[in-house]
Amino acid sequence: MASPFIEIPVGDRLVKVTNPDKVYFPEHGYTKRQLVEYYIAVGEGILRATRNRPTTLERWPAGVFEGAKMATREDYARGQAGFGAGKSDAFYQKRVPKGAPEWVQTSRIAFPSGRFADEVRPTEVAVIAWAANLGTLTFHPWPVRDGDVDHPDELRIDLDPQPGTDFSDAVRVALGPARDLLSELGMTGFVKTSGKGGVHIYVRIEPRWTFTEVRRAALAFGREVERRVPAEVTTKWWKEERGEQVFIDFNQNARDRTIASAYSVRPAPHAPVSAPVTWDELADADPRDFTIATMPERFAKIGDLHAPIDDEAFSLDGLLELADRDERDHGLGDMPYPPNYPKMPGEPKRVQPSKDTGKPS
């Protein structure tokens, strides 16, 4: 008979793990207990990525099985964005769950709608383990820290291969024009696999700019890379316009848009993780090699490759100057925001080109 729960020591805490033998990843039989133990093994790394950051929890309480689905926007509108009969199998937890231990701290954040929420704010590895027991596979930290939740301290560059391209294409863009541009700007980028098919580059920045300004800087970065390799890279927001190129998703820097943290587990059958790598490793990296089974040994040997990310924070002045030049010399203004945003100042029409009737929005 399976144990109803166990308790695992994590620092000074005892974290209860219910149904520890429940299989979360049927392809290899990985259990909930193994998920929790994975996060404890890479605790220093996952905590560095999330510490004192409001963090959305991507919960898969039934595990990753064939046919499992994430809650849709319509599920949220119907009030069915949760686990259970008639509801989705996975969902995003943007508010601290009821019954959270008193040592789970929170940060209050504002959504684009103007509504507020108190999100989980990891301060110790026990918080990560507690969340994993709830079925949290992926941690989505905001690019801000508690105390100043309106000024990001991370620029996030998301290289997202589109249909017809793959991880190797994202790697080529990262190692070529993206890395070159970072060097020209005097910035140090920290690279990781997305855990799926993409590449993420993080740059620590001074927390002096708003979300709108950081997003504008990210768009300028993407456009400059696109100019250098126009056959390989696109910043087109509408999927129908992207073609077989690597999309630089500037909107990942908008308020309430988040990226899976370093060391986060992704909801795929083989339990992949978003893995920090060195720039030298990236050329030959295979994202399938980084899983909850392999990552603990790697972490024990080499530690957290993103550990130096806080050593220096960079200015966005150079990228914002690029943005000014784009607008002044090339007529390149803003791009559409995600669909859940209110209409933003200076934003073009938020309609797919194929559906554009020509009427004002």
Coordinates of C-alpha atoms in Angstrom, one line a residue:
M1 CA 0.0 0.0 0.0
A2 CA 1.4 3.4 -1.0
S3 CA 2.2 5.8 1.8
P4 CA -0.3 8.6 2.1
F5 CA 2.5 11.0 2.9
I6 CA 6.1 11.4 4.0
E7 CA 8.0 14.2 5.5
I8 CA 11.3 15.4 4.0
P9 CA 13.7 17.7 5.9
V10 CA 14.6 20.8 3.9
G11 CA 16.8 23.1 5.8
D12 CA 15.1 23.8 9.1
R13 CA 11.7 22.7 7.8
L14 CA 9.9 19.4 7.4
V15 CA 8.0 19.4 4.1
K16 CA 5.1 17.1 3.8
V17 CA 4.9 15.2 0.5
T18 CA 1.5 13.6 0.0
N19 CA 1.1 10.6 -2.3
P20 CA 4.8 10.4 -2.8
D21 CA 4.6 7.4 -5.0
K22 CA 2.2 9.0 -7.5
V23 CA 3.7 8.8 -11.0
Y24 CA 4.1 12.2 -12.5
F25 CA 6.0 11.2 -15.7
P26 CA 4.8 7.9 -17.0
E27 CA 7.5 7.5 -19.7
H28 CA 10.1 6.8 -17.0
G29 CA 7.9 6.3 -14.0
Y30 CA 9.2 9.4 -12.1
T31 CA 7.2 10.1 -9.0
K32 CA 6.1 13.1 -7.1
R33 CA 8.8 12.3 -4.5
Q34 CA 11.4 12.3 -7.2
L35 CA 10.2 15.6 -8.4
V36 CA 10.5 17.1 -4.9
E37 CA 13.9 15.5 -4.4
Y38 CA 15.1 16.9 -7.7
Y39 CA 14.2 20.4 -6.6
I40 CA 16.0 19.9 -3.3
A41 CA 19.1 18.7 -5.1
V42 CA 19.3 21.8 -7.3
G43 CA 18.0 24.0 -4.5
E44 CA 20.7 26.6 -4.6
G45 CA 20.1 27.1 -8.3
I46 CA 16.4 27.2 -8.4
L47 CA 16.4 29.6 -5.4
R48 CA 18.8 31.9 -7.0
A49 CA 16.4 32.1 -10.0
T50 CA 13.3 32.8 -7.9
R51 CA 14.5 34.3 -4.6
N52 CA 12.4 37.2 -3.5
R53 CA 10.6 37.3 -6.8
P54 CA 6.8 37.0 -7.1
T55 CA 6.4 33.6 -8.8
T56 CA 3.5 32.0 -10.7
L57 CA 3.3 28.3 -10.1
E58 CA 2.5 26.1 -13.1
R59 CA 0.7 23.2 -11.5
W60 CA 0.2 19.7 -12.9
P61 CA -1.3 17.9 -9.9
A62 CA -2.3 14.8 -12.0
G63 CA 1.1 14.6 -13.6
V64 CA 2.1 14.6 -17.3
F65 CA 0.0 12.0 -18.9
E66 CA -1.3 11.6 -22.5
G67 CA -4.1 13.9 -23.2
A68 CA -3.4 16.2 -20.2
K69 CA -4.2 19.8 -20.9
M70 CA -3.4 23.3 -19.6
A71 CA -6.2 25.6 -18.6
T72 CA -7.2 27.9 -21.4
R73 CA -8.2 31.6 -21.2
E74 CA -11.8 30.3 -21.6
D75 CA -11.4 28.0 -18.6
Y76 CA -10.4 31.0 -16.5
A77 CA -13.5 33.0 -17.8
R78 CA -15.7 30.1 -16.8
G79 CA -14.1 29.7 -13.4
Q80 CA -12.7 26.3 -14.3
A81 CA -9.0 27.0 -14.2
G82 CA -8.3 24.4 -11.6
F83 CA -7.8 20.7 -11.1
G84 CA -10.8 18.4 -10.8
A85 CA -13.8 16.9 -12.5
G86 CA -14.8 19.0 -15.4
K87 CA -11.8 21.2 -15.1
S88 CA -8.4 21.4 -16.7
D89 CA -5.6 19.0 -15.7
A90 CA -3.1 21.8 -15.2
F91 CA -3.3 25.5 -14.4
Y92 CA -1.3 28.6 -13.5
Q93 CA -1.5 29.6 -9.8
K94 CA -1.1 33.3 -9.6
R95 CA -2.3 33.8 -6.1
V96 CA -0.8 32.1 -3.0
P97 CA -2.8 28.8 -2.4
K98 CA -5.1 28.7 0.6
G99 CA -3.6 26.8 3.5
A100 CA 0.0 27.7 2.7
P101 CA 2.4 27.4 5.7
E102 CA 3.1 30.6 7.5
W103 CA 6.7 30.6 6.3
V104 CA 5.6 30.9 2.7
Q105 CA 5.9 34.6 2.0
T106 CA 4.2 36.6 -0.7
S107 CA 4.6 39.7 -2.9
R108 CA 1.8 41.9 -4.1
I109 CA 1.8 42.6 -7.8
A110 CA -0.5 44.4 -10.2
F111 CA -1.7 42.8 -13.4
P112 CA -2.1 44.8 -16.6
S113 CA -5.9 45.0 -15.8
G114 CA -5.1 46.9 -12.6
R115 CA -6.1 44.1 -10.4
F116 CA -3.8 42.9 -7.6
A117 CA -2.6 39.5 -6.4
D118 CA -0.4 38.2 -3.6
E119 CA 2.0 35.7 -5.3
V120 CA 4.3 33.2 -3.7
R121 CA 7.7 34.7 -3.1
P122 CA 10.4 32.0 -2.6
T123 CA 12.8 32.8 0.2
E124 CA 14.1 29.3 1.0
V125 CA 14.4 25.9 -0.7
A126 CA 11.6 24.6 1.5
V127 CA 9.1 26.9 -0.3
I128 CA 10.2 25.3 -3.6
A129 CA 9.7 21.8 -2.2
W130 CA 6.3 22.7 -0.7
A131 CA 5.2 24.0 -4.1
A132 CA 6.5 20.9 -5.9
N133 CA 4.3 18.8 -3.5
L134 CA 1.3 20.8 -4.9
G135 CA 2.2 19.5 -8.4
T136 CA 4.2 22.6 -9.4
L137 CA 6.5 21.5 -12.3
T138 CA 7.5 24.9 -13.6
F139 CA 8.3 28.1 -11.7
H140 CA 7.6 31.4 -13.5
P141 CA 9.3 34.2 -11.5
W142 CA 8.6 37.8 -12.4
P143 CA 11.7 39.8 -13.5
V144 CA 11.4 42.0 -10.3
R145 CA 12.2 41.6 -6.6
D146 CA 10.1 42.2 -3.6
G147 CA 10.4 45.8 -2.5
D148 CA 10.3 47.2 -6.0
V149 CA 7.9 45.2 -8.1
D150 CA 7.5 47.8 -10.9
H151 CA 11.1 48.0 -12.1
P152 CA 12.5 44.8 -13.6
D153 CA 16.1 43.8 -12.9
E154 CA 16.3 41.2 -15.7
L155 CA 16.2 41.6 -19.5
R156 CA 15.0 38.3 -20.9
I157 CA 15.8 37.4 -24.5
D158 CA 13.6 34.5 -25.6
L159 CA 14.7 32.8 -28.9
D160 CA 11.7 30.7 -29.9
P161 CA 12.0 28.5 -33.0
Q162 CA 9.0 28.5 -35.2
P163 CA 7.6 25.5 -37.2
G164 CA 10.3 24.5 -39.7
T165 CA 13.1 25.5 -37.3
D166 CA 14.5 23.9 -34.2
F167 CA 16.8 24.2 -31.3
S168 CA 19.9 24.2 -33.5
D169 CA 18.6 27.3 -35.3
A170 CA 18.0 29.1 -31.9
V171 CA 21.6 28.1 -30.9
R172 CA 23.0 29.5 -34.1
V173 CA 21.3 32.9 -33.5
A174 CA 22.3 32.9 -29.8
L175 CA 26.0 32.2 -30.5
G176 CA 26.2 34.5 -33.5
P177 CA 24.3 37.9 -33.8
A178 CA 22.7 37.8 -30.3
R179 CA 26.0 37.3 -28.5
D180 CA 27.8 39.7 -30.8
L181 CA 25.2 42.4 -30.0
L182 CA 25.5 41.8 -26.2
S183 CA 29.3 42.2 -26.5
E184 CA 28.9 45.5 -28.4
L185 CA 26.5 46.8 -25.8
G186 CA 29.0 45.8 -23.0
M187 CA 26.5 43.3 -21.5
T188 CA 27.0 39.9 -20.0
G189 CA 24.4 37.4 -20.9
F190 CA 23.6 34.1 -19.1
V191 CA 22.3 31.4 -21.3
K192 CA 20.1 28.4 -20.7
T193 CA 17.9 25.9 -22.6
S194 CA 14.2 26.6 -22.4
G195 CA 13.6 22.9 -21.5
K196 CA 11.6 22.7 -24.8
G197 CA 13.1 23.8 -28.1
G198 CA 14.3 27.3 -27.4
V199 CA 17.1 29.3 -25.9
H200 CA 16.9 31.9 -23.2
I201 CA 19.4 34.6 -22.4
Y202 CA 19.2 36.6 -19.2
V203 CA 20.9 39.9 -18.6
R204 CA 21.0 41.5 -15.1
I205 CA 20.0 45.2 -15.5
E206 CA 19.7 48.1 -13.1
P207 CA 16.2 48.4 -11.7
R208 CA 15.7 51.9 -13.1
W209 CA 13.2 51.3 -15.9
T210 CA 9.5 50.4 -16.1
F211 CA 8.2 47.2 -17.7
T212 CA 7.2 49.3 -20.8
E213 CA 10.8 50.6 -21.2
V214 CA 12.4 47.2 -20.7
R215 CA 10.0 45.7 -23.3
R216 CA 11.0 48.5 -25.6
A217 CA 14.6 47.6 -25.1
A218 CA 13.9 44.0 -25.8
L219 CA 12.1 44.9 -29.0
A220 CA 15.1 47.0 -30.1
F221 CA 17.5 44.1 -29.4
G222 CA 15.3 41.8 -31.5
R223 CA 15.1 44.2 -34.3
E224 CA 18.8 44.7 -34.4
V225 CA 19.5 41.0 -34.5
E226 CA 16.8 40.6 -37.2
R227 CA 18.6 43.3 -39.3
R228 CA 21.8 41.3 -39.1
V229 CA 20.3 37.9 -40.1
P230 CA 16.9 38.7 -41.7
A231 CA 16.5 35.3 -43.2
E232 CA 16.9 33.6 -39.8
V233 CA 15.2 35.9 -37.3
T234 CA 11.9 37.6 -37.0
T235 CA 10.2 40.0 -34.5
K236 CA 6.8 39.7 -36.2
W237 CA 4.2 39.3 -33.5
W238 CA 1.6 37.5 -35.6
K239 CA 2.4 33.9 -36.2
E240 CA 1.1 34.0 -39.8
E241 CA 3.9 36.5 -40.6
R242 CA 6.8 34.7 -39.0
G243 CA 7.6 31.9 -41.5
E244 CA 10.4 29.4 -40.8
Q245 CA 12.5 31.7 -38.6
V246 CA 13.5 32.1 -34.9
F247 CA 11.1 34.5 -33.2
I248 CA 12.6 36.9 -30.6
D249 CA 9.7 37.2 -28.2
F250 CA 10.0 40.8 -26.9
N251 CA 6.6 40.5 -25.2
Q252 CA 8.1 38.2 -22.6
N253 CA 9.4 41.4 -21.0
A254 CA 5.9 42.9 -20.6
R255 CA 4.2 43.0 -17.2
D256 CA 2.8 39.6 -16.1
R257 CA 4.6 37.7 -18.8
T258 CA 7.1 35.3 -17.4
I259 CA 9.6 32.6 -18.6
A260 CA 10.3 29.3 -17.0
S261 CA 13.1 29.8 -14.5
A262 CA 16.4 28.1 -14.6
Y263 CA 16.1 24.5 -13.3
S264 CA 12.4 24.5 -13.8
V265 CA 10.9 21.2 -14.9
R266 CA 8.8 21.3 -18.1
P267 CA 5.6 19.3 -18.7
A268 CA 6.9 16.7 -21.2
P269 CA 7.0 12.9 -20.8
H270 CA 10.7 12.6 -20.3
A271 CA 10.8 15.3 -17.5
P272 CA 13.2 17.8 -19.1
V273 CA 14.4 20.9 -17.3
S274 CA 15.5 24.4 -18.2
A275 CA 19.2 24.0 -17.9
P276 CA 21.9 26.7 -17.5
V277 CA 24.8 26.1 -19.8
T278 CA 28.0 27.9 -20.7
W279 CA 28.3 29.6 -24.0
D280 CA 30.9 27.1 -25.0
E281 CA 28.6 24.2 -24.1
L282 CA 25.7 25.7 -26.0
A283 CA 27.1 24.8 -29.4
D284 CA 26.8 21.0 -28.8
A285 CA 24.0 21.0 -26.2
D286 CA 21.1 18.7 -26.5
P287 CA 18.1 19.8 -24.4
R288 CA 17.0 16.2 -24.1
D289 CA 20.1 15.5 -22.0
F290 CA 18.9 17.7 -19.1
T291 CA 16.2 16.0 -17.0
I292 CA 15.2 15.5 -13.4
A293 CA 17.3 12.3 -13.5
T294 CA 20.5 13.8 -14.9
M295 CA 20.5 17.4 -13.6
P296 CA 21.3 16.7 -9.9
E297 CA 24.6 15.0 -10.7
R298 CA 25.6 17.8 -13.1
F299 CA 24.7 20.3 -10.5
A300 CA 26.7 18.5 -7.8
K301 CA 29.7 18.6 -10.1
I302 CA 29.6 22.1 -11.5
G303 CA 27.2 24.0 -9.3
D304 CA 25.1 26.8 -10.6
L305 CA 26.4 28.3 -13.8
H306 CA 24.2 31.4 -13.2
A307 CA 25.8 32.1 -9.9
P308 CA 27.7 35.2 -11.1
I309 CA 24.6 36.8 -12.7
D310 CA 24.3 39.3 -9.7
D311 CA 27.9 40.4 -9.9
E312 CA 27.1 43.3 -12.3
A313 CA 23.9 45.1 -13.4
F314 CA 23.9 46.8 -16.7
S315 CA 22.3 49.9 -18.2
L316 CA 19.6 49.8 -20.9
D317 CA 20.7 53.2 -22.3
G318 CA 22.3 51.6 -25.3
L319 CA 19.2 49.6 -26.3
L320 CA 16.9 52.5 -25.7
E321 CA 19.0 54.6 -28.0
L322 CA 18.6 51.8 -30.6
A323 CA 14.9 52.0 -30.0
D324 CA 14.9 55.8 -30.6
R325 CA 16.9 55.3 -33.8
D326 CA 14.5 52.7 -35.0
E327 CA 11.6 55.0 -34.6
R328 CA 13.3 58.1 -35.9
D329 CA 15.3 56.7 -38.8
H330 CA 13.3 53.6 -39.8
G331 CA 9.7 54.4 -38.8
L332 CA 9.6 51.4 -36.5
G333 CA 7.3 52.1 -33.6
D334 CA 5.7 49.8 -31.1
M335 CA 4.4 46.3 -31.8
P336 CA 1.2 44.7 -30.5
Y337 CA 0.9 43.6 -26.9
P338 CA -0.5 40.2 -25.8
P339 CA -4.3 39.8 -26.2
N340 CA -5.1 40.1 -22.4
Y341 CA -3.6 43.6 -22.2
P342 CA -5.6 46.8 -22.4
K343 CA -4.9 49.0 -25.4
M344 CA -1.4 50.5 -24.7
P345 CA -0.3 54.0 -25.7
G346 CA 1.4 54.0 -29.1
E347 CA 0.4 50.4 -29.8
P348 CA -0.6 49.6 -33.4
K349 CA -3.8 47.9 -34.3
R350 CA -4.0 44.6 -32.4
V351 CA -5.4 42.5 -35.3
Q352 CA -4.0 39.8 -37.5
P353 CA -3.0 41.2 -40.9
S354 CA -5.2 38.5 -42.6
K355 CA -8.2 39.8 -40.6
D356 CA -7.5 43.5 -40.9
T357 CA -10.5 45.2 -42.5
G358 CA -8.7 48.5 -42.6
K359 CA -11.1 50.1 -40.1
P360 CA -9.5 52.0 -37.1
S361 CA -9.2 49.9 -34.0

